[in-house]
Short mmCIF file of C-alpha atoms in Angstrom, two decimals:
data_model
loop_
_atom_site.label_atom_id
_atom_site.label_comp_id
_atom_site.label_asym_id
_atom_site.label_seq_id
_atom_site.Cartn_x
_atom_site.Cartn_y
_atom_site.Cartn_z
CA MET A 1 -10.55 -20.02 24.51
CA ALA A 2 -13.84 -19.64 22.28
CA ALA A 3 -12.89 -18.81 18.46
CA GLU A 4 -14.04 -15.34 17.79
CA THR A 5 -17.31 -14.87 15.63
CA PRO A 6 -15.72 -14.03 11.86
CA LEU A 7 -17.27 -10.17 11.18
CA PRO A 8 -19.48 -10.26 8.16
CA VAL A 9 -18.11 -8.11 4.94
CA ALA A 10 -19.82 -6.94 2.43
CA LEU A 11 -18.04 -6.12 -1.22
CA ILE A 12 -19.06 -2.39 -1.69
CA GLY A 13 -18.81 -2.13 -6.05
CA THR A 14 -17.77 -4.82 -8.89
CA GLY A 15 -14.15 -3.06 -9.73
CA ALA A 16 -11.93 -5.83 -10.99
CA ARG A 17 -10.27 -5.91 -7.79
CA SER A 18 -13.30 -7.74 -6.47
CA SER A 19 -13.94 -10.71 -8.06
CA TYR A 20 -9.64 -11.53 -8.45
CA LEU A 21 -8.43 -10.20 -5.03
CA TYR A 22 -10.96 -9.30 -2.41
CA GLY A 23 -13.75 -12.01 -2.77
CA PRO A 24 -11.07 -15.03 -2.62
CA LEU A 25 -9.18 -13.19 -0.20
CA VAL A 26 -12.20 -12.91 2.15
CA ASN A 27 -12.95 -16.58 1.88
CA ALA A 28 -9.34 -17.27 2.69
CA LEU A 29 -9.61 -15.46 6.29
CA PRO A 30 -12.47 -17.80 7.51
CA GLN A 31 -12.04 -17.22 11.16
CA ALA A 32 -11.65 -13.41 10.29
CA VAL A 33 -14.12 -12.25 7.99
CA GLN A 34 -17.30 -14.40 6.15
CA LEU A 35 -18.44 -12.95 2.59
CA VAL A 36 -22.29 -11.96 3.19
CA SER A 37 -23.43 -9.76 -0.23
CA VAL A 38 -22.11 -7.11 -3.04
CA TRP A 39 -23.04 -3.91 -4.49
CA GLY A 40 -23.11 -2.78 -7.61
CA ARG A 41 -24.66 0.67 -9.20
CA SER A 42 -25.95 -1.27 -12.16
CA GLU A 43 -27.70 -4.95 -11.73
CA SER A 44 -25.86 -6.77 -14.78
CA SER A 45 -22.52 -6.50 -12.91
CA ALA A 46 -24.15 -6.65 -9.23
CA ARG A 47 -25.49 -10.12 -10.81
CA THR A 48 -22.56 -11.09 -12.17
CA LEU A 49 -20.16 -10.35 -9.03
CA GLY A 50 -22.73 -11.82 -6.80
CA THR A 51 -23.06 -15.16 -8.67
CA GLN A 52 -19.48 -15.58 -9.44
CA LEU A 53 -18.80 -15.54 -5.10
CA GLY A 54 -21.81 -17.28 -4.26
CA VAL A 55 -23.79 -14.62 -2.74
CA PRO A 56 -26.51 -12.09 -2.75
CA TRP A 57 -26.48 -9.03 -5.07
CA PHE A 58 -28.01 -6.00 -4.26
CA THR A 59 -27.98 -2.12 -6.37
CA ASP A 60 -29.24 -0.57 -2.98
CA VAL A 61 -27.04 -0.23 -0.13
CA SER A 62 -29.88 0.47 2.36
CA ARG A 63 -31.37 -3.15 1.50
CA LEU A 64 -28.25 -4.86 1.55
CA VAL A 65 -27.14 -3.47 5.08
CA ARG A 66 -30.78 -4.34 6.25
CA GLU A 67 -31.41 -7.74 4.72
CA THR A 68 -27.50 -9.08 5.20
CA SER A 69 -26.43 -7.22 8.23
CA PRO A 70 -22.78 -6.74 7.20
CA ARG A 71 -20.23 -4.71 9.72
CA ILE A 72 -17.42 -3.92 7.00
CA GLY A 73 -17.71 -2.77 3.46
CA ILE A 74 -14.46 -3.21 1.36
CA VAL A 75 -14.95 -0.84 -1.48
CA CYS A 76 -14.34 -1.41 -4.39
CA VAL A 77 -14.72 1.06 -7.31
CA SER A 78 -12.56 3.43 -10.29
CA GLY A 79 -10.66 5.55 -8.97
CA GLN A 80 -12.60 8.65 -9.57
CA ALA A 81 -15.70 7.10 -7.31
CA ASN A 82 -13.81 6.25 -4.84
CA GLY A 83 -14.66 9.72 -2.52
CA GLN A 84 -18.39 9.13 -3.09
CA VAL A 85 -19.13 5.74 -3.52
CA GLY A 86 -16.55 5.36 0.18
CA LEU A 87 -18.85 7.99 1.61
CA LEU A 88 -22.22 6.47 0.50
CA ALA A 89 -20.88 3.26 2.34
CA VAL A 90 -20.06 4.93 5.95
CA LYS A 91 -23.03 6.99 5.98
CA SER A 92 -25.09 3.90 5.30
CA GLY A 93 -23.10 2.37 8.91
CA LEU A 94 -20.11 0.07 7.42
CA ASN A 95 -16.59 0.36 9.03
CA VAL A 96 -14.99 0.19 5.16
CA LEU A 97 -11.57 -0.84 3.67
CA LEU A 98 -11.28 1.71 1.05
CA GLU A 99 -9.05 1.38 -2.01
CA THR A 100 -6.24 4.14 -3.09
CA PRO A 101 -6.38 6.94 -3.28
CA ILE A 102 -8.63 7.62 -0.19
CA ALA A 103 -10.09 10.29 -2.93
CA TYR A 104 -9.05 12.28 -5.49
CA LYS A 105 -10.10 15.68 -3.40
CA LEU A 106 -9.11 16.62 -0.22
CA GLU A 107 -12.69 17.82 0.87
CA GLU A 108 -13.98 14.12 -0.21
CA ALA A 109 -11.55 12.29 1.80
CA ASP A 110 -12.73 15.06 4.79
CA ALA A 111 -16.48 14.11 4.82
CA ILE A 112 -15.81 10.71 4.62
CA ILE A 113 -13.29 10.99 7.50
CA GLU A 114 -15.80 13.54 9.31
CA ALA A 115 -18.77 10.91 8.73
CA ALA A 116 -17.20 7.85 10.54
CA HIS A 117 -16.50 9.73 13.50
CA ALA A 118 -19.87 10.99 13.82
CA GLN A 119 -20.86 7.40 13.58
CA GLY A 120 -17.92 5.99 15.92
CA LEU A 121 -16.82 3.86 12.50
CA SER A 122 -13.21 2.55 11.78
CA ILE A 123 -11.43 3.42 8.04
CA GLU A 124 -8.40 1.75 7.22
CA VAL A 125 -7.22 2.49 3.53
CA ALA A 126 -5.67 -0.35 1.38
CA GLU A 127 -1.85 0.85 0.91
CA GLN A 128 -0.40 -2.11 0.96
CA PHE A 129 2.63 -1.34 -0.26
CA HIS A 130 4.55 -0.78 2.84
CA ARG A 131 2.82 -4.22 4.32
CA ARG A 132 4.63 -6.28 1.64
CA PRO A 133 6.96 -8.62 3.29
CA LYS A 134 10.35 -7.08 1.78
CA GLU A 135 8.99 -4.13 3.26
CA GLN A 136 7.94 -4.84 6.66
CA ILE A 137 11.17 -6.39 7.55
CA LYS A 138 12.79 -3.06 6.69
CA LEU A 139 10.66 -1.27 8.98
CA ARG A 140 11.66 -3.90 11.61
CA LEU A 141 14.84 -3.20 11.33
CA ILE A 142 14.73 0.83 11.65
CA ALA A 143 12.09 0.57 14.12
CA ARG A 144 14.56 -1.84 16.43
CA GLY A 145 17.43 1.27 15.77
CA LEU A 146 20.20 -0.51 14.13
CA LEU A 147 20.12 1.76 11.47
CA GLY A 148 19.67 5.10 13.92
CA LYS A 149 17.47 7.83 12.47
CA VAL A 150 17.01 7.90 8.55
CA TYR A 151 17.39 11.20 7.46
CA SER A 152 16.67 10.67 3.75
CA SER A 153 14.26 8.71 1.57
CA PHE A 154 14.18 7.83 -1.71
CA SER A 155 10.99 5.95 -3.83
CA ASP A 156 12.71 5.80 -6.97
CA PHE A 157 10.23 4.26 -9.27
CA ALA A 158 8.86 2.21 -6.22
CA GLY A 159 5.77 2.90 -7.61
CA HIS A 160 3.31 5.51 -8.98
CA GLY A 161 1.58 8.46 -7.11
CA TYR A 162 0.10 7.88 -3.48
CA HIS A 163 1.95 4.53 -3.39
CA GLY A 164 5.59 5.90 -4.07
CA VAL A 165 4.73 8.59 -1.61
CA SER A 166 3.86 6.45 0.97
CA VAL A 167 7.11 3.74 0.47
CA MET A 168 8.94 7.21 0.75
CA ARG A 169 7.30 8.48 3.81
CA SER A 170 7.50 4.74 5.48
CA TYR A 171 11.19 4.56 6.26
CA LEU A 172 10.96 8.05 7.84
CA GLY A 173 8.42 7.40 9.84
CA PHE A 174 4.66 8.00 9.30
CA ASP A 175 4.97 10.39 12.70
CA ALA A 176 7.58 12.40 10.29
CA ARG A 177 5.45 15.68 9.18
CA PRO A 178 6.03 17.35 5.58
CA ARG A 179 6.41 21.00 5.31
CA ARG A 180 7.09 21.79 1.41
CA VAL A 181 6.96 20.29 -1.90
CA THR A 182 9.37 21.11 -4.93
CA ALA A 183 8.73 19.39 -8.17
CA VAL A 184 9.18 19.44 -11.76
CA SER A 185 7.76 17.13 -14.46
CA ALA A 186 8.55 16.80 -18.07
CA ARG A 187 7.09 14.68 -21.39
CA PHE A 188 9.75 12.91 -23.35
CA ALA A 189 9.60 11.16 -26.80
CA LEU A 190 10.64 7.36 -26.32
CA ALA A 191 11.66 4.80 -28.99
CA PRO A 192 9.31 2.07 -30.19
CA HIS A 193 8.52 -1.14 -28.23
CA TRP A 194 6.33 -2.98 -26.56
CA SER A 195 3.90 -1.93 -23.60
CA ARG A 196 3.02 -4.94 -21.80
CA LEU A 197 -0.26 -3.27 -20.07
CA ALA A 198 -2.07 -1.94 -22.97
CA GLU A 199 -0.25 -4.45 -25.73
CA THR A 200 0.61 -2.00 -27.94
CA ARG A 201 4.05 -1.75 -29.57
CA GLY A 202 5.11 1.96 -31.21
CA SER A 203 6.18 5.27 -30.03
CA ARG A 204 5.56 6.53 -27.01
CA VAL A 205 5.57 9.75 -24.76
CA GLU A 206 6.54 9.86 -21.14
CA SER A 207 5.49 11.77 -18.52
CA GLN A 208 8.02 12.35 -15.48
CA ASP A 209 7.45 13.12 -12.61
CA HIS A 210 10.21 14.21 -9.72
CA ALA A 211 9.93 16.11 -6.30
CA LEU A 212 11.63 17.39 -3.23
CA VAL A 213 10.39 17.07 0.47
CA GLU A 214 11.17 18.71 3.06
CA PHE A 215 10.06 17.44 6.71
CA GLU A 216 9.70 19.60 9.36
CA GLY A 217 12.37 17.35 11.65
CA GLY A 218 14.68 17.68 8.33
CA GLN A 219 14.69 14.86 6.79
CA ILE A 220 14.12 14.70 2.99
CA GLY A 221 12.39 12.45 1.20
CA VAL A 222 12.60 12.32 -2.57
CA PHE A 223 10.35 11.16 -5.20
CA HIS A 224 10.83 10.48 -8.78
CA TRP A 225 8.36 8.51 -11.35
CA THR A 226 7.55 7.68 -14.94
CA ASP A 227 4.30 6.92 -16.17
CA VAL A 228 5.68 4.19 -18.33
CA GLY A 229 7.48 2.35 -15.49
CA TYR A 230 5.40 -0.47 -15.26
CA ASP A 231 5.59 -1.51 -18.26
CA SER A 232 8.27 -0.37 -20.33
CA PRO A 233 11.37 -2.40 -21.28
CA LEU A 234 13.03 1.04 -21.33
CA ARG A 235 11.99 1.73 -17.53
CA TRP A 236 12.69 -1.55 -15.56
CA TRP A 237 14.68 0.20 -12.51
CA ARG A 238 12.09 0.50 -9.34
CA SER A 239 14.00 0.62 -6.50
CA SER A 240 13.26 2.71 -2.81
CA ARG A 241 16.34 3.72 -0.71
CA PHE A 242 16.95 5.04 2.48
CA LEU A 243 20.12 6.49 3.51
CA ALA A 244 20.43 6.47 7.74
CA GLU A 245 22.88 7.71 10.57
CA LYS A 246 24.29 4.24 11.12
CA GLY A 247 23.88 2.74 7.75
CA MET A 248 21.72 2.76 4.30
CA GLY A 249 19.40 0.38 2.57
CA ILE A 250 18.60 0.23 -1.49
CA SER A 251 16.50 -2.28 -3.44
CA VAL A 252 17.86 -3.69 -6.92
CA GLY A 253 17.20 -5.21 -9.71
CA VAL A 254 14.76 -5.41 -12.59
CA GLY A 255 11.46 -4.66 -12.69
CA ILE A 256 9.12 -6.68 -9.13
CA GLN A 257 12.44 -8.69 -8.69
CA THR A 258 14.38 -6.86 -6.47
CA GLN A 259 16.98 -7.61 -4.04
CA GLU A 260 17.18 -5.77 -0.59
CA TRP A 261 21.05 -4.62 0.19
CA ILE A 262 20.56 -2.96 3.74
CA SER A 263 24.31 -2.25 5.01
CA LEU A 264 26.10 -1.19 9.16
CA LEU A 265 29.43 -0.11 9.55
CA ALA A 266 31.80 -3.26 9.81
CA PRO A 267 33.56 -3.93 13.33
CA ASP A 268 36.26 -1.47 11.83
CA GLY A 269 34.69 1.27 10.88
CA GLU A 270 36.09 1.17 7.36
CA ALA A 271 33.76 -1.23 5.13
CA PRO A 272 29.99 -1.69 4.70
CA HIS A 273 28.76 -4.81 6.60
CA PHE A 274 25.63 -6.07 4.51
CA ILE A 275 22.31 -8.05 6.38
CA THR A 276 21.85 -11.14 4.88
CA MET A 277 18.51 -11.60 3.99
CA GLU A 278 16.70 -14.88 4.26
CA ARG A 279 13.03 -15.89 2.94
CA ARG A 280 11.91 -18.67 4.98
CA LEU A 281 9.08 -21.73 3.15
CA GLU A 282 7.49 -24.03 4.81
CA ARG A 283 9.35 -26.52 3.38
CA VAL A 284 12.88 -26.93 1.53
CA ASP A 285 11.74 -26.94 -2.16
CA GLY A 286 8.92 -24.02 -1.24
CA GLY A 287 5.38 -23.95 -0.23
CA ALA A 288 4.24 -20.50 1.56
CA LEU A 289 6.23 -17.92 3.03
CA VAL A 290 7.09 -18.35 6.79
CA SER A 291 8.69 -15.22 7.57
CA ILE A 292 11.58 -13.22 6.56
CA VAL A 293 14.93 -13.29 8.59
CA ALA A 294 17.69 -10.64 8.58
CA HIS A 295 20.73 -11.85 10.09
CA THR A 296 22.42 -8.68 11.28
CA GLY A 297 25.95 -9.35 12.44
CA ASP A 298 25.16 -7.41 14.73
CA PRO A 299 26.14 -8.76 18.24
CA ALA A 300 23.06 -7.22 20.38
CA THR A 301 20.60 -7.81 18.20
CA PRO A 302 22.07 -10.60 15.22
CA THR A 303 18.55 -11.40 13.97
CA VAL A 304 15.86 -9.75 12.91
CA THR A 305 12.52 -11.58 11.77
CA TRP A 306 9.31 -10.93 10.69
CA GLU A 307 6.88 -13.76 10.44
CA ASN A 308 4.17 -13.60 8.11
CA PRO A 309 0.74 -13.79 9.89
CA PHE A 310 -0.66 -15.67 6.85
CA ARG A 311 1.05 -18.84 7.49
CA PRO A 312 -0.09 -21.75 6.99
CA LEU A 313 -0.92 -23.51 10.73
CA ILE A 314 -0.87 -26.64 9.13
CA GLN A 315 2.10 -27.18 6.90
CA GLY A 316 0.84 -27.55 2.89
CA HIS A 317 -2.81 -26.47 4.28
CA GLY A 318 -3.22 -23.30 3.43
CA VAL A 319 -3.03 -20.15 0.69
CA GLN A 320 0.32 -19.80 -0.82
CA TRP A 321 -0.05 -15.88 -1.15
CA SER A 322 1.73 -13.52 -3.04
CA ASP A 323 3.49 -10.40 -1.28
CA ASP A 324 1.45 -8.36 -2.58
CA GLU A 325 -1.83 -10.37 -1.32
CA ILE A 326 0.07 -10.57 1.90
CA GLY A 327 0.60 -6.76 1.77
CA VAL A 328 -3.46 -6.19 1.28
CA ALA A 329 -4.89 -9.21 3.36
CA GLY A 330 -2.80 -7.06 6.60
CA CYS A 331 -4.60 -3.94 5.42
CA LEU A 332 -7.78 -5.57 5.93
CA MET A 333 -6.97 -7.44 8.87
CA SER A 334 -5.99 -3.82 10.40
CA LEU A 335 -10.07 -3.12 10.04
CA VAL A 336 -10.66 -6.57 11.42
CA ASP A 337 -8.79 -5.76 14.54
CA ALA A 338 -9.67 -2.59 15.03
CA VAL A 339 -13.76 -3.16 15.00
CA ARG A 340 -13.36 -6.24 16.79
CA ARG A 341 -10.92 -4.23 19.86
CA GLY A 342 -12.08 -0.54 19.54
CA THR A 343 -8.37 0.37 18.47
CA ASP A 344 -6.88 2.50 15.65
CA VAL A 345 -5.95 1.38 12.35
CA THR A 346 -2.17 1.08 11.95
CA TYR A 347 -2.21 3.23 8.52
CA GLY A 348 -5.76 4.75 8.02
CA PRO A 349 -7.59 8.01 6.80
CA TYR A 350 -5.18 10.80 7.95
CA GLN A 351 -1.88 9.00 6.47
CA ALA A 352 -4.29 7.98 3.47
CA ARG A 353 -5.48 11.77 3.14
CA LEU A 354 -1.50 12.73 3.44
CA ASP A 355 -0.20 10.81 0.74
CA GLN A 356 -2.97 12.20 -1.74
CA GLU A 357 -1.99 16.23 -0.60
CA LEU A 358 1.32 15.78 -1.01
CA CYS A 359 0.31 13.96 -4.46
CA ILE A 360 -1.62 16.96 -5.03
CA ALA A 361 1.11 19.58 -4.10
CA MET A 362 3.48 18.07 -6.46
CA GLN A 363 0.82 18.96 -9.13
CA ARG A 364 0.67 22.64 -8.24
CA SER A 365 4.41 22.57 -7.90
CA ALA A 366 5.49 21.26 -11.03
CA ALA A 367 2.51 23.12 -13.02
CA ASN A 368 3.54 26.76 -11.22
CA GLY A 369 7.28 26.55 -12.49
CA SER A 370 8.54 24.47 -9.34
CA GLN A 371 7.64 26.90 -7.33
CA PRO A 372 7.84 25.24 -3.42
CA VAL A 373 4.07 24.45 -2.02
CA GLU A 374 3.49 24.71 1.62
CA LEU A 375 1.70 22.04 3.59
CA PRO A 376 -0.95 21.86 4.21
CA ILE A 377 -2.27 23.06 1.47
CA ARG A 378 -4.96 25.54 0.51
CA PRO A 379 -8.59 23.16 -1.25
#
């Protein structure tokens, strides 16, 4: 069978991730995509990025489309500009991979969705947290029915805002519909310490956000976050959890160095039986990630496997991506498959809009003395 022609891709925006993430990622997937051009709002930033990546650069999207004919636009700009530039890309006739959030304002998200629908274009959103290998194997176990129905799900400093919300919802199933949000926010003074991101040492004030999300099927989602959660040695915990009919799962550890503890019942029904997670690499001494195998101890389903779709075809001849890069590559390939085959993306704009809607509902509830906010919310 003849190989499929790679889809031409343009980078729409010169955000930091354009150069260190999206450019190299596209170049590492030559069978699927080909970088043909970049766009920036300023001539200097567009020229710098285009020169770095070795492709033509533009400050006019219409001219970029006319002269380089991309099928896909990867929108990478500041978060506040996502809605505006995302709409510009779609109106220019591009299928788009949008950064998170899809837009801070729901009306901007709706405008993007409506414009894409009118032109028959596809939208995927780079919400990669639930696509990371550790999350994918957990979702495989849930989908196989080993744990039964998931009743409650916790994003326990797993990620800020929409990222944490998306992880929380993934365990319940993205088809579970939230109906009410109750939230509280508070600020607290912290002892002086080093901030890795700001490169400062001194006293800090943290903002904690906590929310309870009730779903139509009776499931419960719990969200916790602190705005110093990524760079404070005082707030080292980052975990996600779920409680299910036949077991539970929890990630434990310090920062991103976490382990997955997922349990079923022991045969006598008197103790937890822990599933063994095995990361299989190309070689016994390392190399790229090939798969994650869950050894369940269940006679009917002894193993459940997630295979890395980006593992090298020839041992040692390919990229060794981090788990996060694998997740982002999965976002891009979801869009590529949708464009090639006319199918739906696997996450998409409606899920991204709902994640952002939940964030807005949390903010409204907290601002109104923790009064519950019903969904869908009013603009």
